[in-house]
Coordinates of N, CA and C in Angstrom, one line a residue:
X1 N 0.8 -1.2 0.0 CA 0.0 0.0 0.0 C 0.9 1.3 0.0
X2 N 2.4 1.0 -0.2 CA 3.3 2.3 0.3 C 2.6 3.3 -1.2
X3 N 2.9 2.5 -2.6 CA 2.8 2.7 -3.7 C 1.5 3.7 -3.8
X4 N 0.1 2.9 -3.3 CA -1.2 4.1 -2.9 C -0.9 5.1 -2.6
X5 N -0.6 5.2 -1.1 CA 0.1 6.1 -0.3 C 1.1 7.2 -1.2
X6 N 1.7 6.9 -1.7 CA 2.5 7.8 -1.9 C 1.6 8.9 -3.4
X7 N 1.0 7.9 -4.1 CA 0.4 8.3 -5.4 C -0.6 9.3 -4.3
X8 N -1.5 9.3 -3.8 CA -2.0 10.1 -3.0 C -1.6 11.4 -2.5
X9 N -0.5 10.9 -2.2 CA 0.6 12.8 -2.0 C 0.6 13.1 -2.5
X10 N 0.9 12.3 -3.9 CA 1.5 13.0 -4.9 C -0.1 14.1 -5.2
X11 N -0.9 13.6 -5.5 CA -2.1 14.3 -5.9 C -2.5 15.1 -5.2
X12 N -2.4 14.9 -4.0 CA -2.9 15.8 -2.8 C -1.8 17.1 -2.8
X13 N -0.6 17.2 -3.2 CA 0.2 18.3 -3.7 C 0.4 18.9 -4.7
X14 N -0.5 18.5 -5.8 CA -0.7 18.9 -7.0 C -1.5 20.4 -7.1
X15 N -1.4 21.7 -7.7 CA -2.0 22.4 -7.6 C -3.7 22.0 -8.2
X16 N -4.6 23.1 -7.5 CA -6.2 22.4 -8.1 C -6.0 22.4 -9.5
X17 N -5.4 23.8 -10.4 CA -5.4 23.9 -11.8 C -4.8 22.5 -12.4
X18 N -3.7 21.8 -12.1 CA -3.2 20.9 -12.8 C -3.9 19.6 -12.4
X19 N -4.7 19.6 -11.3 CA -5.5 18.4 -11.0 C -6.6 18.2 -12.3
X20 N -7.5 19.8 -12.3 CA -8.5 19.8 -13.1 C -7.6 19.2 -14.8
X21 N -6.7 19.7 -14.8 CA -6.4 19.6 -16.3 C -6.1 18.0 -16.6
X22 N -5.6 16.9 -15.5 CA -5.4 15.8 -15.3 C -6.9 15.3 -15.5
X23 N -7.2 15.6 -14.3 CA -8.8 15.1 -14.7 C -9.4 15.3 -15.9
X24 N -9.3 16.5 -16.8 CA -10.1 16.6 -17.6 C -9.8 15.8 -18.6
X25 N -8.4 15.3 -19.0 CA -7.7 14.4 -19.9 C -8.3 12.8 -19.8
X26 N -8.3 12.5 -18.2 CA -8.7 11.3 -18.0 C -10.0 10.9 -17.5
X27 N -10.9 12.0 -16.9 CA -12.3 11.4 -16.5 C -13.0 11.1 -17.5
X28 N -14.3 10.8 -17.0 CA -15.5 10.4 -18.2 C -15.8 11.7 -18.6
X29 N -15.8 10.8 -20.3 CA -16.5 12.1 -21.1 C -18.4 12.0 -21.5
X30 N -18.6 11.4 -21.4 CA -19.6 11.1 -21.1 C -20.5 9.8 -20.2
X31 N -21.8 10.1 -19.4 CA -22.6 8.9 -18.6 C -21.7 7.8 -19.3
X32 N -21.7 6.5 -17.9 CA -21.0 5.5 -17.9 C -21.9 4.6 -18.8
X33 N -23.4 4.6 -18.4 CA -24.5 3.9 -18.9 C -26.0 5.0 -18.9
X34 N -26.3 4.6 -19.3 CA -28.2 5.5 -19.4 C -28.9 5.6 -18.0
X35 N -29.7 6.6 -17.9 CA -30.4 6.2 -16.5 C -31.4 5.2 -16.9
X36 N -31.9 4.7 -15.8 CA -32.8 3.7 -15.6 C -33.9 4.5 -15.1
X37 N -35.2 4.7 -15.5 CA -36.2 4.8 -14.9 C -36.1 4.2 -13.8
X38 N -36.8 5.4 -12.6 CA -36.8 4.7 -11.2 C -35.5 4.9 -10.6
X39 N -34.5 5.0 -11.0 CA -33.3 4.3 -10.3 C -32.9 5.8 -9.3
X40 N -32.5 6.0 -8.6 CA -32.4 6.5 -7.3 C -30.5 7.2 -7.7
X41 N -30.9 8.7 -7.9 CA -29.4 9.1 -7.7 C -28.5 9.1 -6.8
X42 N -27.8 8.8 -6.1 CA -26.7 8.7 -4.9 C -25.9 9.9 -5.0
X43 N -26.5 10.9 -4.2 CA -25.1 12.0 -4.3 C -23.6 11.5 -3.7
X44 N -22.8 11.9 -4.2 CA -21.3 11.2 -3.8 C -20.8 12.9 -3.4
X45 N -20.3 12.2 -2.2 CA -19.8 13.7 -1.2 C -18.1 13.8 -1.9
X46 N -18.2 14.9 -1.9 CA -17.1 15.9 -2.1 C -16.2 16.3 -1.7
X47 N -15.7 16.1 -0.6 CA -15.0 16.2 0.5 C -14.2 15.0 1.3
X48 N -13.2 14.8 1.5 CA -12.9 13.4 1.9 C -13.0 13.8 3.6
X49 N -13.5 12.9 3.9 CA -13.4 12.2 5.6 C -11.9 12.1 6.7
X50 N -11.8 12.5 7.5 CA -10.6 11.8 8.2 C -9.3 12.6 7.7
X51 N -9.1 13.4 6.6 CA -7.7 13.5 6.2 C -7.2 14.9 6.5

């Protein structure tokens, strides 16, 4: 887990601008799959816990 750990710092020292530009290169560019009628959105928090 050193390997996590350290990839972690590394991001967590990254300026926000170079994060977003990272991310923008690599996140989704579009929905993973379609919604489902019915199906229940899960907000995902924003903020990490504990750190």
């Amino acid at each position: 887990m050193a390997t996590a750990r350290m990839a972690d710092e590394w991001w967590g020292n990254l300026p926000d601008t170079d994060r977003l530009r990272i991310y923008g290169w690599l996140g989704p560019k579009e929905p993973t799959h379609p919604p489902v009628e019915g199906q229940y959105e899960i907000p995902l928090p924003t903020t990490r816990k504990g750190r």
